[in-house]
Coordinates of C-alpha atoms and ligand atoms in Angstrom, one line a residue:
M1 CA 122.7 46.3 134.2
T2 CA 122.0 50.0 133.7
Q3 CA 118.3 50.9 133.3
H4 CA 118.1 54.1 131.1
P5 CA 115.4 56.7 131.7
V6 CA 113.1 56.9 128.8
Q7 CA 110.1 59.4 129.2
N8 CA 109.3 61.5 126.2
L9 CA 109.9 59.6 122.8
L10 CA 109.9 60.9 119.3
I11 CA 108.9 58.0 117.2
T12 CA 109.6 58.7 113.6
G13 CA 107.7 56.6 111.1
G14 CA 105.2 55.7 113.8
C15 CA 102.4 55.4 111.4
G16 CA 104.0 52.6 109.5
F17 CA 103.9 48.9 110.1
I18 CA 106.5 48.4 112.8
G19 CA 106.4 51.8 114.1
S20 CA 102.6 51.6 114.8
N21 CA 103.0 48.2 116.5
F22 CA 105.7 49.6 118.6
V23 CA 103.7 52.8 119.6
R24 CA 100.9 50.6 120.8
Y25 CA 103.1 48.2 122.7
W26 CA 105.1 50.9 124.3
L27 CA 102.1 53.0 125.5
T28 CA 100.6 49.8 127.0
E29 CA 103.8 48.7 128.8
H30 CA 104.9 52.1 129.9
P31 CA 101.7 54.1 130.9
H32 CA 103.6 57.1 132.2
S33 CA 105.5 57.8 128.9
R34 CA 104.5 60.2 126.3
V35 CA 104.9 59.6 122.6
V36 CA 105.1 62.0 119.7
V37 CA 104.8 60.2 116.4
Y38 CA 106.6 62.2 113.6
D39 CA 105.7 60.9 110.2
K40 CA 105.5 62.1 106.5
L41 CA 102.5 59.9 106.0
T42 CA 103.8 58.4 102.8
Y43 CA 101.8 55.7 101.0
A44 CA 103.0 53.3 103.7
G45 CA 102.3 55.6 106.6
R46 CA 98.7 55.3 107.7
K47 CA 97.0 57.2 110.5
E48 CA 94.3 54.5 110.8
N49 CA 97.1 52.1 112.0
L50 CA 96.7 53.9 115.4
A51 CA 93.0 54.7 115.0
D52 CA 92.3 53.4 118.6
L53 CA 94.9 55.7 120.2
W54 CA 94.6 59.2 118.8
D55 CA 92.3 60.3 121.6
D56 CA 94.9 59.2 124.1
A57 CA 96.5 62.4 125.8
R58 CA 99.8 60.7 126.0
L59 CA 100.0 60.5 122.1
Q60 CA 100.6 63.3 119.5
L61 CA 101.1 63.3 115.8
V62 CA 103.4 65.8 113.9
V63 CA 103.1 65.3 110.1
G64 CA 106.6 66.0 108.6
D65 CA 109.7 64.8 106.8
I66 CA 112.7 63.7 108.9
G67 CA 114.8 65.7 106.4
D68 CA 113.2 68.9 107.7
Q69 CA 115.7 69.9 110.2
A70 CA 113.8 72.9 111.6
L71 CA 110.6 71.0 112.1
V72 CA 112.5 68.1 113.8
R73 CA 114.4 70.4 116.0
G74 CA 111.3 72.5 116.9
T75 CA 109.4 69.3 117.8
C76 CA 112.0 67.9 120.0
Q77 CA 112.4 71.2 121.9
Q78 CA 108.7 72.0 122.4
Q79 CA 107.9 68.3 123.4
S80 CA 111.0 67.9 125.7
I81 CA 112.0 64.8 123.8
D82 CA 114.6 62.7 125.5
L83 CA 114.8 59.9 123.0
I84 CA 114.5 59.6 119.1
V85 CA 113.5 56.2 117.9
N86 CA 114.1 56.3 114.1
F87 CA 111.6 53.9 112.3
A88 CA 111.1 56.3 109.4
A89 CA 112.2 55.0 106.0
E90 CA 111.4 53.8 102.5
T91 CA 111.3 50.2 103.1
H92 CA 110.4 48.1 100.1
V93 CA 113.2 46.5 98.1
D94 CA 111.2 46.3 95.0
Q95 CA 110.2 49.9 95.1
S96 CA 114.0 50.7 95.5
I97 CA 114.7 48.9 92.3
L98 CA 112.0 50.9 90.5
G99 CA 112.9 54.3 91.9
P100 CA 115.9 54.4 94.2
L101 CA 116.6 58.2 94.8
V102 CA 113.9 58.8 97.5
F103 CA 115.6 55.9 99.5
T104 CA 118.8 58.0 99.6
D105 CA 116.8 61.1 100.5
T106 CA 114.9 59.6 103.4
N107 CA 117.0 56.7 104.6
V108 CA 120.4 58.3 104.3
R109 CA 119.9 62.2 104.4
G110 CA 116.9 61.9 106.7
T111 CA 118.8 59.8 109.3
H112 CA 121.6 62.3 109.1
V113 CA 119.3 65.2 109.8
L114 CA 118.0 63.4 113.0
L115 CA 121.7 62.8 114.1
E116 CA 122.5 66.5 113.6
V117 CA 119.4 67.5 115.8
A118 CA 120.3 64.8 118.4
R119 CA 123.9 66.2 118.5
E120 CA 122.7 69.9 118.7
L121 CA 120.2 69.1 121.5
G122 CA 122.1 66.3 123.3
I123 CA 119.4 63.7 122.8
R124 CA 120.0 59.9 122.7
L125 CA 119.0 58.3 119.3
H126 CA 118.1 54.8 118.6
H127 CA 118.1 53.6 115.0
I128 CA 116.1 50.8 113.4
S129 CA 118.3 49.0 111.0
T130 CA 117.9 45.7 109.1
D131 CA 119.5 42.3 108.6
E132 CA 119.7 43.4 104.8
V133 CA 122.8 45.5 105.7
Y134 CA 124.9 42.2 105.9
G135 CA 124.0 41.2 102.4
H136 CA 123.2 37.7 101.6
I137 CA 124.6 35.0 103.9
R138 CA 126.4 32.1 102.6
D139 CA 126.7 28.5 103.8
D140 CA 125.6 28.1 107.4
H141 CA 127.0 31.4 108.7
Q142 CA 124.8 33.5 111.0
S143 CA 125.6 37.3 110.9
V144 CA 126.9 38.7 114.1
E145 CA 127.0 42.4 115.0
A146 CA 130.6 42.9 114.2
D147 CA 130.4 41.4 110.6
A148 CA 131.3 43.7 107.8
L149 CA 128.2 45.3 106.0
A150 CA 127.8 44.2 102.4
P151 CA 124.5 45.5 101.2
R152 CA 123.2 44.5 97.7
S153 CA 120.1 46.5 96.8
P154 CA 119.6 50.3 96.8
Y155 CA 117.3 49.8 100.0
A156 CA 119.9 47.8 101.8
A157 CA 122.6 50.2 100.7
S158 CA 120.8 53.2 102.0
K159 CA 120.1 51.3 105.3
A160 CA 123.8 50.4 105.6
A161 CA 124.8 54.1 105.0
A162 CA 122.4 55.3 107.7
D163 CA 123.6 52.5 110.1
Q164 CA 127.2 53.6 109.5
L165 CA 126.4 57.3 110.0
V166 CA 124.9 56.5 113.4
Q167 CA 128.0 54.5 114.4
A168 CA 130.3 57.4 113.1
Y169 CA 128.4 60.0 115.3
A170 CA 128.9 57.9 118.3
I171 CA 132.6 57.7 117.6
T172 CA 133.2 61.2 116.4
Y173 CA 130.8 63.2 118.7
N174 CA 130.2 60.7 121.4
L175 CA 126.6 60.8 120.7
P176 CA 124.6 58.3 122.8
V177 CA 123.2 55.9 120.2
T178 CA 122.1 52.3 119.9
I179 CA 121.1 50.3 116.8
T180 CA 118.9 47.3 116.2
R181 CA 119.1 45.2 113.1
G182 CA 115.7 43.5 112.6
A183 CA 114.9 40.3 110.6
N184 CA 111.8 40.2 108.2
N185 CA 108.9 41.2 110.3
V186 CA 105.3 39.8 109.9
G187 CA 102.1 40.7 111.8
P188 CA 99.3 43.3 111.8
Y189 CA 99.3 46.5 109.5
Q190 CA 102.0 45.5 107.2
Y191 CA 101.5 47.4 103.9
P192 CA 100.4 44.7 101.3
E193 CA 103.4 45.3 99.0
K194 CA 105.5 43.0 101.2
A195 CA 105.5 39.2 100.7
V196 CA 103.4 37.9 103.7
P197 CA 100.5 40.4 103.4
L198 CA 100.7 40.4 99.6
F199 CA 100.5 36.6 99.4
S200 CA 97.8 36.4 102.2
T201 CA 95.5 39.1 100.6
N202 CA 96.0 37.7 97.1
A203 CA 95.0 34.2 98.4
I204 CA 92.0 35.6 100.3
L205 CA 90.9 37.2 96.9
G206 CA 91.7 34.1 94.9
E207 CA 94.5 35.9 92.9
A208 CA 97.8 34.5 91.8
I209 CA 100.8 34.4 94.2
P210 CA 103.9 35.6 92.5
I211 CA 107.0 33.7 93.8
Y212 CA 110.2 35.2 92.6
G213 CA 112.4 32.6 91.0
D214 CA 112.7 29.2 92.6
G215 CA 111.3 30.4 96.0
L216 CA 114.2 28.8 97.8
Q217 CA 115.4 32.1 99.1
M218 CA 115.5 32.0 102.9
R219 CA 114.3 34.6 105.5
D220 CA 113.8 34.8 109.2
Y221 CA 110.1 35.6 109.5
A222 CA 109.9 37.1 112.8
H223 CA 106.7 38.3 114.6
V224 CA 106.6 42.2 114.9
Y225 CA 105.7 41.8 118.6
D226 CA 109.2 40.2 119.2
H227 CA 110.7 43.1 117.4
C228 CA 108.9 45.5 119.6
T229 CA 110.1 43.7 122.8
G230 CA 113.6 43.4 121.4
I231 CA 113.8 47.3 120.8
E232 CA 112.2 47.9 124.2
T233 CA 115.0 45.8 125.8
V234 CA 117.7 47.8 124.0
L235 CA 116.0 51.2 124.8
L236 CA 115.9 50.2 128.5
R237 CA 119.0 48.0 129.0
G238 CA 121.2 48.3 125.8
E239 CA 124.8 49.3 126.1
I240 CA 125.2 52.8 124.6
G241 CA 127.1 52.8 121.3
E242 CA 126.1 49.1 120.7
V243 CA 124.5 47.2 117.8
Y244 CA 121.9 44.3 118.5
N245 CA 120.4 41.8 116.1
V246 CA 116.7 41.1 116.6
G247 CA 115.2 38.0 115.0
T248 CA 114.4 34.3 115.8
G249 CA 117.7 33.0 114.5
R250 CA 115.7 30.5 112.3
E251 CA 115.0 30.8 108.7
M252 CA 112.6 29.1 106.2
T253 CA 112.3 29.2 102.4
N254 CA 109.7 31.4 100.8
L255 CA 108.1 28.2 99.4
E256 CA 107.8 27.1 103.1
M257 CA 106.4 30.5 104.1
V258 CA 103.7 30.4 101.3
D259 CA 102.7 26.8 102.4
I260 CA 102.0 28.2 105.8
V261 CA 100.0 31.1 104.5
L262 CA 97.9 28.9 102.3
A263 CA 97.3 26.3 105.0
S264 CA 96.4 28.9 107.4
L265 CA 93.8 30.4 105.1
G266 CA 92.6 27.0 103.7
K267 CA 93.5 28.0 100.1
S268 CA 95.0 25.9 97.3
H269 CA 98.5 25.6 96.0
D270 CA 97.2 26.2 92.5
L271 CA 97.4 29.9 93.1
I272 CA 101.3 29.8 93.2
R273 CA 103.1 31.2 90.1
H274 CA 106.9 31.3 89.7
V275 CA 107.8 34.6 88.1
T276 CA 110.8 36.4 86.9
D277 CA 113.2 36.9 89.9
R278 CA 114.0 40.3 91.7
P279 CA 117.3 41.6 90.3
G280 CA 120.1 41.0 92.8
H281 CA 117.7 38.9 95.1
D282 CA 119.5 38.1 98.3
R283 CA 119.4 34.2 98.8
R284 CA 119.5 34.1 102.5
Y285 CA 119.5 36.2 105.6
S286 CA 120.3 34.7 108.9
M287 CA 121.3 36.4 112.2
N288 CA 122.7 35.2 115.4
V289 CA 120.7 36.9 118.2
D290 CA 122.7 35.8 121.2
K291 CA 123.9 39.3 122.1
L292 CA 120.3 40.6 122.7
K293 CA 119.6 37.4 124.7
T294 CA 122.4 38.4 127.0
L295 CA 120.0 41.5 128.0
G296 CA 117.4 39.0 129.0
W297 CA 115.3 39.1 125.8
Q298 CA 113.7 36.0 124.2
P299 CA 111.4 35.8 121.2
K300 CA 107.9 34.7 122.0
Y301 CA 106.9 33.4 118.6
D302 CA 108.1 30.5 116.4
P303 CA 108.5 31.9 112.8
K304 CA 105.8 29.3 111.5
E305 CA 103.4 30.5 114.2
A306 CA 104.3 34.2 113.2
V307 CA 103.4 33.6 109.6
A308 CA 100.3 31.6 110.2
E309 CA 99.0 34.2 112.7
A310 CA 99.8 37.1 110.4
A311 CA 97.9 35.5 107.5
K312 CA 94.9 35.0 109.7
W313 CA 95.1 38.7 110.7
Y314 CA 94.6 39.7 107.1
A315 CA 91.6 37.3 106.7
E316 CA 90.1 39.0 109.8
H317 CA 90.9 42.6 108.8
R318 CA 89.7 43.1 105.2
A319 CA 88.4 46.5 106.1
W320 CA 92.0 47.5 106.7
W321 CA 93.6 46.4 103.5
E322 CA 90.7 46.6 100.9
P323 CA 90.8 50.3 100.7
I324 CA 94.6 50.2 100.2
R325 CA 94.5 47.6 97.5
S326 CA 92.1 49.5 95.5
G327 CA 94.1 52.8 95.5
A328 CA 97.6 53.9 94.4
F329 CA 98.7 50.3 95.2
R330 CA 96.9 48.9 92.0
E331 CA 99.2 51.1 89.9
Y332 CA 102.3 49.8 91.6
Y333 CA 101.0 46.2 91.3
E334 CA 100.5 46.5 87.7
K335 CA 104.1 48.0 87.1
Q336 CA 105.6 45.3 89.3
Y337 CA 103.5 42.1 88.2
A338 CA 101.5 42.5 85.1
E339 CA 104.3 41.3 82.8
R340 CA 105.7 38.9 85.3
L341 CA 102.3 37.1 85.8
A342 CA 101.3 37.2 82.0
G343 CA 101.2 33.7 80.6
T344 CA 102.0 31.9 83.9
A345 CA 98.4 30.6 84.4
Q346 CA 98.3 27.0 85.2
Ligands
NAD1 P1 106.8 51.0 106.5 O1 107.0 51.3 105.2 O2 105.6 50.2 106.9 O3 106.7 52.5 107.4 C1 107.6 53.5 107.1 C2 107.0 54.8 107.8 O4 108.0 55.8 107.8 C3 105.7 55.2 107.3 O5 104.8 55.6 108.3 C4 106.1 56.4 106.4 O6 105.1 57.3 106.2 C5 107.3 56.9 107.2 N1 108.2 57.8 106.3 C6 108.8 57.4 105.1 N2 109.5 58.5 104.8 C7 109.4 59.4 105.7 C8 110.1 60.6 105.9 N3 110.9 61.1 104.9 N4 109.9 61.4 107.0 C9 109.0 60.9 108.0 N5 108.4 59.8 107.8 C10 108.6 59.0 106.8 O7 108.1 50.3 107.2 P2 108.3 49.3 108.3 O8 108.2 48.0 107.7 O9 107.4 49.6 109.5 O10 109.8 49.5 108.8 C11 110.1 50.4 109.7 C12 111.6 50.5 109.9 O11 112.0 49.2 110.3 C13 112.4 51.0 108.7 O12 113.5 51.7 109.1 C14 112.8 49.7 108.1 O13 114.0 49.8 107.4 C15 113.0 48.8 109.3 N6 113.0 47.3 109.2 C16 111.9 46.8 108.6 C17 111.7 45.4 108.7 C18 110.6 44.7 108.0 O14 110.5 43.5 107.9 N7 109.4 45.5 107.6 C19 112.7 44.6 109.1 C20 113.9 45.2 109.8 C21 114.0 46.6 109.7
DAU2 O1 114.9 41.4 106.2 C1 114.4 42.7 106.7 C2 113.8 43.3 105.5 O2 112.7 42.5 105.3 C3 113.4 44.7 105.8 O3 114.5 45.6 106.0 C4 112.6 45.4 104.6 O4 112.1 46.7 104.9 C5 111.2 44.4 104.4 O5 110.7 45.0 103.3 C6 111.8 43.0 104.1 O6 112.6 43.0 102.9 P1 112.4 41.7 102.0 O7 112.8 42.1 100.6 O8 113.1 40.4 102.5 O9 110.8 41.3 102.1 P2 109.6 41.2 101.0 O10 108.5 40.9 101.8 O11 109.6 42.1 99.9 O12 110.1 39.7 100.4 C7 110.2 38.6 101.2 C8 110.8 37.4 100.4 O13 109.8 37.1 99.4 C9 112.0 37.9 99.5 O14 112.9 36.7 99.4 C10 111.4 38.3 98.2 C11 110.1 37.3 98.0 N1 109.0 37.8 97.2 C12 108.5 39.1 97.6 C13 107.5 39.6 96.9 C14 106.9 41.0 97.3 C15 108.5 37.0 96.3 O15 108.9 35.9 96.0 N2 107.5 37.6 95.6 C16 106.9 38.8 95.9 O16 106.0 39.3 95.1

């Protein structure tokens, strides 16, 4: 199996949830690497996610938009970047329903700009895609990498467009690319708009937990650590031009997920409220991850352990999420949930 040389990485979106976990993991496991985090610092991008690392000489931050071609190009040239790993994106499905255009700007055009810079400078690009590009999965099928893409939300459609642009550049320009499609990640530093941190922090505060519809939608809740090791495996040993699914291959319903959150925090089921569903809500995601396993990767966490451990992290790190929840998040929360929750009290 080829081992690819990876020395100077440009990590776009490195101040977000998965990006910051990946930067910490990478610098621990690859002490001789250098990392440049390139991040626009949107509401979801938080410098404090890497607070313990900013004094490390191997890490630098460039604040910028991935759509700024001159800045991306200049950064790659000045920093002798040999690999771009693209985590940067607008990532929340509900936000994409409320305001979809920025999803096209960042996820589609932004990825396209990175591809252009990679092509100009002859740099390898690894793109972080998602299981949502497959759309919702029927019966007992598990998505394999060769399946057709069938996205159903503005977020998923923008990620599918980016995924296909990356593949088109490999075919048309012979650009060295790889893609990973991740399942629903949980773990430290996830912005509390997403279900597991939202439900955990609401439960800790004794607030209602809004379950969309019947709560029987199924997700593969994978620990972010396993996503990081999966990406690392592809960066080092993945076949150039190939796509790899990264998840546990096991799903649970959202009601099962909330059971684990509540048990982990010692909170009551009385907090649960069934509210108006998300429009076009995908019923089930499920991926076959055998292709990644052929590279020697194995997930460390069971999805139940991953959810329980994530909930506990929020209980132990109130200082991280309390300032977030009292800021602009409040406005979003009102817009998304006030009407949904009105009149649902038990
Ligand atoms: P996040 O929302 O926590 O972080 C996104 C980061 O991108 C933030 O730091 C933000 O500031 C930055 N960003 C946004 N727009 C930018 C722009 N125009 N230019 C530069 N930086 C910008 O997201 P996440 O959950 O960490 O997801 C990271 C990647 O993984 C995304 O591409 C997402 O689609 C993908 N993914 C996420 C999951 C999941 O469960 N969270 C699963 C599979 C794939
Ligand atoms: O599957 C990978 C995707 O996982 C990533 O590509 C996305 O970036 C990430 O946000 C996530 O998308 P989901 O829409 O699956 O995750 P979210 O945490 O928003 O929701 C998880 C499930 O919980 C989903 O079925 C919707 C449901 N849900 C969510 C929220 C926020 C609720 O029932 N109530 C809620 O308030």
